[in-house]
PDB file of C-alpha atoms in Angstrom:
ATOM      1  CA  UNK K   1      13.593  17.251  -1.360  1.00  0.00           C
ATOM      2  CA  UNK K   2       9.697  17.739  -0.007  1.00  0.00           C
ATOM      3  CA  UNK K   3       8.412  20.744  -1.550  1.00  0.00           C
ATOM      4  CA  UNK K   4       6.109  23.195   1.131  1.00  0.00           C
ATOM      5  CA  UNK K   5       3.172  23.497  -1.455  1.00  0.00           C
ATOM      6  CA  UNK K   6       2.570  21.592  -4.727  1.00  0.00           C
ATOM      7  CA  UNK K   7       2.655  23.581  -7.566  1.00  0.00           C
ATOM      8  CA  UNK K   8       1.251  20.656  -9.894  1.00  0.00           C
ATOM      9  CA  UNK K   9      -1.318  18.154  -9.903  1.00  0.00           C
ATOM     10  CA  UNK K  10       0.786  14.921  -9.425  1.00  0.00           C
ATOM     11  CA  UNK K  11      -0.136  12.138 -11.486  1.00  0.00           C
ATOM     12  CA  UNK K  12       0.517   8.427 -11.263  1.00  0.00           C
ATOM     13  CA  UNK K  13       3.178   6.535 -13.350  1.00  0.00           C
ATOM     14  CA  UNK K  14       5.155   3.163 -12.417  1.00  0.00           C
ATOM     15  CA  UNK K  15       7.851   3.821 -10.212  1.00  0.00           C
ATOM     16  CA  UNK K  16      11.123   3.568 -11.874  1.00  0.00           C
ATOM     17  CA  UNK K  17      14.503   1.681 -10.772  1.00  0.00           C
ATOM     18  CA  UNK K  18      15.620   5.471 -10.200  1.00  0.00           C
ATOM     19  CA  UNK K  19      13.244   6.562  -7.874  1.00  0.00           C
ATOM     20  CA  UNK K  20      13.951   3.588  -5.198  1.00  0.00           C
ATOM     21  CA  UNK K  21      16.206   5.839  -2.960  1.00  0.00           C
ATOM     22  CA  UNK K  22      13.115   8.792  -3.353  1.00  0.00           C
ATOM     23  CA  UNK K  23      10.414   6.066  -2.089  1.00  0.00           C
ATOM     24  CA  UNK K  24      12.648   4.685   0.479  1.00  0.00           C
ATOM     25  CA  UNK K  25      13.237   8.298   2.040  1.00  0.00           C
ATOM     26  CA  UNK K  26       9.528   8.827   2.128  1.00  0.00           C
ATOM     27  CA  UNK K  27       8.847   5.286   3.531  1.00  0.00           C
ATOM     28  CA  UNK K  28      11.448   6.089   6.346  1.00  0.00           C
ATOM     29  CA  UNK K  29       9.739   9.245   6.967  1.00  0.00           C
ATOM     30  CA  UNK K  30       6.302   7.526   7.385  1.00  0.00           C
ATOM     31  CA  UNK K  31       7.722   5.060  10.023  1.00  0.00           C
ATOM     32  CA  UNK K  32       6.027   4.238  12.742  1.00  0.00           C
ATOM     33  CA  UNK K  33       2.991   4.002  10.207  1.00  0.00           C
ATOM     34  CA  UNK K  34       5.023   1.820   8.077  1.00  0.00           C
ATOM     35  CA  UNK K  35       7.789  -0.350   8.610  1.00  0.00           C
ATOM     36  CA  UNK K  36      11.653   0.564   8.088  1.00  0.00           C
ATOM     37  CA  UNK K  37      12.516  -0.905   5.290  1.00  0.00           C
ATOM     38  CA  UNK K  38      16.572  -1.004   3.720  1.00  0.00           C
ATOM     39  CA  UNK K  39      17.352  -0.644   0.307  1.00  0.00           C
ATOM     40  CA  UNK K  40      17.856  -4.306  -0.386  1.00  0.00           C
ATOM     41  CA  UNK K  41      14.474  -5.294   1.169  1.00  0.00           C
ATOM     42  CA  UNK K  42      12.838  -2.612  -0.747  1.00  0.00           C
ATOM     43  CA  UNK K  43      14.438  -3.785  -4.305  1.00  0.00           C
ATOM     44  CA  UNK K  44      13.018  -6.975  -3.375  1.00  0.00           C
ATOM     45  CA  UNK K  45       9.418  -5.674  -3.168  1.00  0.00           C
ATOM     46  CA  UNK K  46       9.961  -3.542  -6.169  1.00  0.00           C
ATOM     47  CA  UNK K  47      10.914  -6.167  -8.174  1.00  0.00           C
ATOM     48  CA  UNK K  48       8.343  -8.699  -7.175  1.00  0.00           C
ATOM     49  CA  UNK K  49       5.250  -5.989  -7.318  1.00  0.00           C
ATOM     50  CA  UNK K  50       2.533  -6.444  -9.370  1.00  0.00           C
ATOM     51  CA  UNK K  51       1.759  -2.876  -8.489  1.00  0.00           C
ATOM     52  CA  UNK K  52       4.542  -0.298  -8.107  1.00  0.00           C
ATOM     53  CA  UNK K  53       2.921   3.033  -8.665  1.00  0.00           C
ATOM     54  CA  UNK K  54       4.019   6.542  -7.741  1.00  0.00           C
ATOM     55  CA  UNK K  55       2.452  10.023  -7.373  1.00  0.00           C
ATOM     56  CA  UNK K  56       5.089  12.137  -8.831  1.00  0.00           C
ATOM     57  CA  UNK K  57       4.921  16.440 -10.000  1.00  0.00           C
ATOM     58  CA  UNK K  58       5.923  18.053 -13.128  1.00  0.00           C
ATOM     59  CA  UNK K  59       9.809  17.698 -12.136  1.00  0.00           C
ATOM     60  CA  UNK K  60       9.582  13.979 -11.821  1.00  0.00           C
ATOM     61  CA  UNK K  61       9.714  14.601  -8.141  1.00  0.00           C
ATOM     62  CA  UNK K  62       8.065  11.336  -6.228  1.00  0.00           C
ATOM     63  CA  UNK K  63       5.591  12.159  -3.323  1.00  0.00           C
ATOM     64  CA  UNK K  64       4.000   9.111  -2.897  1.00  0.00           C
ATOM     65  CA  UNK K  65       3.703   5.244  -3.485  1.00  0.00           C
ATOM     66  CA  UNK K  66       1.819   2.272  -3.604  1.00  0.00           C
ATOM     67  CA  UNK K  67       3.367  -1.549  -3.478  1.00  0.00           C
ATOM     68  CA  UNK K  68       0.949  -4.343  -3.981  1.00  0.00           C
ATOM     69  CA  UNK K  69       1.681  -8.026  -4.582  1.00  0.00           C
ATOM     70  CA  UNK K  70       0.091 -11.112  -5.725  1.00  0.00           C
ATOM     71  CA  UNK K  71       0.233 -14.446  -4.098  1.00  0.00           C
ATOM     72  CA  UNK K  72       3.230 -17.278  -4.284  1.00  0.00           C
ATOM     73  CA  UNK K  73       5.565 -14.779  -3.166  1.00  0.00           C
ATOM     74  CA  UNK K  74       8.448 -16.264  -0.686  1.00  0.00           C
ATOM     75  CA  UNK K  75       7.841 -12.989   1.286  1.00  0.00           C
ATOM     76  CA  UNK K  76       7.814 -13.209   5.855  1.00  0.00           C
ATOM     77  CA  UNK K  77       5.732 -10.228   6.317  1.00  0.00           C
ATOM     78  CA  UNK K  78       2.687 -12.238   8.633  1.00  0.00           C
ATOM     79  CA  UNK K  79      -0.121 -10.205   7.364  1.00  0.00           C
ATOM     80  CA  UNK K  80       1.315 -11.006   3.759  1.00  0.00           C
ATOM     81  CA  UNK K  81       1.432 -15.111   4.808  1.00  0.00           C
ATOM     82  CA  UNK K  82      -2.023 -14.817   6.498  1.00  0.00           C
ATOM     83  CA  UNK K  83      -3.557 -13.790   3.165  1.00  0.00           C
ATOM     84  CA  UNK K  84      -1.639 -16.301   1.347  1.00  0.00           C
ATOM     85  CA  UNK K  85      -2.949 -19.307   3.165  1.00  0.00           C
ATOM     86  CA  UNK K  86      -6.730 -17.968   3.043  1.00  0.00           C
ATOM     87  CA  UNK K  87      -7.135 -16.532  -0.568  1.00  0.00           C
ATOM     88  CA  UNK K  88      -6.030 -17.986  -3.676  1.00  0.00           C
ATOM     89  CA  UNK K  89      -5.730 -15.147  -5.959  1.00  0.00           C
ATOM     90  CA  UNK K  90      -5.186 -11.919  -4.324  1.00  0.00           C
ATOM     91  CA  UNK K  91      -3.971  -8.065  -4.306  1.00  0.00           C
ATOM     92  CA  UNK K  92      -1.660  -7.514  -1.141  1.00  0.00           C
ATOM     93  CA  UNK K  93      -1.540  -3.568  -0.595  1.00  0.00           C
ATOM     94  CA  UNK K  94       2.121  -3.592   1.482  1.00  0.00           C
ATOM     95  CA  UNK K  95       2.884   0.007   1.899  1.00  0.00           C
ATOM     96  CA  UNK K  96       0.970   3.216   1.258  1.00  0.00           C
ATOM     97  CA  UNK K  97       3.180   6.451   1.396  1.00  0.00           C
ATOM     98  CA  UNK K  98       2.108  10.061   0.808  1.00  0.00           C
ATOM     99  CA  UNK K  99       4.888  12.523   1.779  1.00  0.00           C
ATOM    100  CA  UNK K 100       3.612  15.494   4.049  1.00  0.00           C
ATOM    101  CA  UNK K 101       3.782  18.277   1.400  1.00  0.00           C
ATOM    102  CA  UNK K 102       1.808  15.870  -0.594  1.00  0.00           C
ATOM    103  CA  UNK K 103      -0.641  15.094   1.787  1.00  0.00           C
ATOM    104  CA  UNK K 104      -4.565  16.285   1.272  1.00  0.00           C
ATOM    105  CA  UNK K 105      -4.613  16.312  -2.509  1.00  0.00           C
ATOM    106  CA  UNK K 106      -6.699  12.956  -2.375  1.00  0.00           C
ATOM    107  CA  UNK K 107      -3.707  10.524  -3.195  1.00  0.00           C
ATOM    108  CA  UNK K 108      -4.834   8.010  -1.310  1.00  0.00           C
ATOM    109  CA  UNK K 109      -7.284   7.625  -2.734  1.00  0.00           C
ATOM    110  CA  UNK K 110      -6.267   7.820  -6.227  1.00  0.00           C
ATOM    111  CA  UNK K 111      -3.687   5.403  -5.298  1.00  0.00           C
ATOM    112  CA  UNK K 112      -6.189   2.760  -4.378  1.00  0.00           C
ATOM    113  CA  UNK K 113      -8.585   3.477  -6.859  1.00  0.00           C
ATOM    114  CA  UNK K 114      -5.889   2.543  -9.040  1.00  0.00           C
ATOM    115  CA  UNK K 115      -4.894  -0.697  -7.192  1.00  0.00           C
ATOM    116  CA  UNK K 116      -8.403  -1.234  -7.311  1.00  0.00           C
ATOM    117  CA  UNK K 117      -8.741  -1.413 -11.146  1.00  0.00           C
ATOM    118  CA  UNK K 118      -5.815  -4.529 -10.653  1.00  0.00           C
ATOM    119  CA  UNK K 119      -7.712  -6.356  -8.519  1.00  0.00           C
ATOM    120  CA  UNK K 120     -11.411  -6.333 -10.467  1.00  0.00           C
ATOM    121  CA  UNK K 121      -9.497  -6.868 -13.326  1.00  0.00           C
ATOM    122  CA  UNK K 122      -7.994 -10.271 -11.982  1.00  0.00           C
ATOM    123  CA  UNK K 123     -11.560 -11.261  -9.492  1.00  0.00           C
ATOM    124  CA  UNK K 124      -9.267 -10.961  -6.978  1.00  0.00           C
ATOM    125  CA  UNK K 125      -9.917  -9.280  -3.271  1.00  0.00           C
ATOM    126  CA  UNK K 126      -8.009  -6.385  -2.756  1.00  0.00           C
ATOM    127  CA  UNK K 127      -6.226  -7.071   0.574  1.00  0.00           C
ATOM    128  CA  UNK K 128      -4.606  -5.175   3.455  1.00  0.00           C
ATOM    129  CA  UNK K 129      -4.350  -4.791   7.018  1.00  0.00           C
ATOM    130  CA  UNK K 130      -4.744  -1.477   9.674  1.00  0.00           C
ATOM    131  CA  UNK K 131      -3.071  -1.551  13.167  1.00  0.00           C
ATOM    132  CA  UNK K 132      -5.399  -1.711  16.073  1.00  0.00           C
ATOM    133  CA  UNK K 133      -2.536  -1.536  18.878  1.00  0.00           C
ATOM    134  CA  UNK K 134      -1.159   0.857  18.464  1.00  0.00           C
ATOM    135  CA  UNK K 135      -4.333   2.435  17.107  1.00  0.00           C
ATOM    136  CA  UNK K 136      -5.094   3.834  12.963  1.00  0.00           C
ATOM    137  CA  UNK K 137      -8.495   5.368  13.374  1.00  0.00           C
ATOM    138  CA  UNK K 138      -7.806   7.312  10.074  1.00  0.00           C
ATOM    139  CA  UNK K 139      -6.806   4.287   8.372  1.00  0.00           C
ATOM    140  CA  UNK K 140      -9.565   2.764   9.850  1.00  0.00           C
ATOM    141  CA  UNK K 141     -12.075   5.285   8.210  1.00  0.00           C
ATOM    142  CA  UNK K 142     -10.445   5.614   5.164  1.00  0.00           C
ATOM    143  CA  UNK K 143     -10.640   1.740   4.424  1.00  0.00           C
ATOM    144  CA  UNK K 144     -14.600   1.344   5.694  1.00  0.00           C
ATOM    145  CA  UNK K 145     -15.141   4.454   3.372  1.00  0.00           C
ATOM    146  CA  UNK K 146     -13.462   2.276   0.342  1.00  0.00           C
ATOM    147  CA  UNK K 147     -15.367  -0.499   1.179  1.00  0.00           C
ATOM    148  CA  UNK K 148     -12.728  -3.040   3.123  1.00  0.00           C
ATOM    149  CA  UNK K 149     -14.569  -5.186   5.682  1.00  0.00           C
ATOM    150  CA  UNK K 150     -12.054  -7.031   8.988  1.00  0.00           C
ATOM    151  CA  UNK K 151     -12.266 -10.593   7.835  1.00  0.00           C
ATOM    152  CA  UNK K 152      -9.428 -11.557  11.115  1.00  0.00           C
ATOM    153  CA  UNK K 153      -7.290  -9.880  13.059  1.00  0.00           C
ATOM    154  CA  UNK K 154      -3.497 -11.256  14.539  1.00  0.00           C
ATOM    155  CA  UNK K 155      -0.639  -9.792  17.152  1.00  0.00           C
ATOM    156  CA  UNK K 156       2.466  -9.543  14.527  1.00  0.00           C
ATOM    157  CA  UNK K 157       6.114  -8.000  15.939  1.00  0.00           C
ATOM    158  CA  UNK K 158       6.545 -10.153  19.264  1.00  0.00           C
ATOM    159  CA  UNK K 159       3.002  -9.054  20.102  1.00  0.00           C
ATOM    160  CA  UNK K 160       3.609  -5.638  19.999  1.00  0.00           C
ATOM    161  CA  UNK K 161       1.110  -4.595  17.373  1.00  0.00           C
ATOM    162  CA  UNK K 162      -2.366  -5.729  16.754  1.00  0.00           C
ATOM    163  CA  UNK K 163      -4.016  -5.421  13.359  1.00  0.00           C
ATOM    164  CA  UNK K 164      -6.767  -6.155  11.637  1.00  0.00           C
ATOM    165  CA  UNK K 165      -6.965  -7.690   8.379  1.00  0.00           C
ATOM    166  CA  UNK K 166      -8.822  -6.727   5.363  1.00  0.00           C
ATOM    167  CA  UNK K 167     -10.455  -7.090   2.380  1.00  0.00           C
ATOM    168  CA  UNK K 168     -12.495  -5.497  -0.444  1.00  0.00           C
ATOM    169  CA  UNK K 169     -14.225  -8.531  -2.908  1.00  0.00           C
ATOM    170  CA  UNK K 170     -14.179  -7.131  -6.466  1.00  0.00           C
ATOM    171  CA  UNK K 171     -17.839  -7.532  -7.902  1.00  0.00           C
ATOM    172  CA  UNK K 172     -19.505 -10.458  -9.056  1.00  0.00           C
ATOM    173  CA  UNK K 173     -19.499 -11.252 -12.740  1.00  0.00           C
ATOM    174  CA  UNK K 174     -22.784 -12.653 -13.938  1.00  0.00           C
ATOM    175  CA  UNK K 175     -22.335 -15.988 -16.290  1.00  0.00           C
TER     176      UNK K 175
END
């Protein structure tokens, strides 16, 4: 159950078995500005994820996730395979979720900050894409502000969407 107002700072801890049917309601909830996604599908990701992280309150109560995988995955998304066949080591953001109640209490952003630590951590780009068609001007801003630059853009679901795909290199190491 969405709460109308936070009454705790929510902080981040892995997401747990027991919290799959709590992410998948707030995924479904998100959808058109994610993609439906079954329980079985979403086990999948879960279990694969080298990020699985959710915002959560003082009552355990989830309001918002992060998935992120790595490469060699046998997964179809086509923004996942477009990454895979460009970028040797990588950090695939798949879905972003903040539930509405949770929404303005800079999640997303603590979220990615956190994904963010993954990446540098492994030298790899942190990757994702945006929809163009039908259009994600927030999304859009929010990713230039993080420092994601378009490095290609395809036409995924029968040519029904248009995204663009990008990345954010972690910073060079000196030898």
């Amino acid at each position: 159950m969405q709460h109308a107002r936070i009454s705790t700072v929510p902080t981040l801890r892995d997401i747990h078995f027991d919290d799959l049917p709590a992410v998948q309601a707030l995924n479904e909830a998100a959808v058109p500005a994610v993609n439906s996604l079954a329980m079985a599908p979403l086990q999948w990701l879960w279990e694969h994820a080298i990020y699985r992280r959710a915002a959560v309150d003082a009552t355990g109560e989830v309001g918002g996730f992060l998935l992120g995988l790595g490469p060699g995955l046998a997964y179809a998304s086509p923004n996942y395979r477009w990454f895979s066949a460009r970028y040797p080591d990588f950090v695939y953001v798949d879905r972003i979720v903040v539930g509405a109640a949770w929404r303005n209490l800079g999640l997303g952003t603590q979220l990615y900050a956190d994904i963010w630590q993954l990446a540098v951590h492994r030298g790899a780009v942190l990757a994702c894409e945006v929809n163009l068609e039908p259009a994600n001007p927030g999304s859009l801003r929010f990713h230039a502000k993080f420092g994601f630059r378009s490095v290609g853009e395809q036409r995924t679901e029968g040519g029904t969407k248009r995204v663009t795909l990008l990345v954010r290199e972690p910073p060079a190491t000196s030898e």
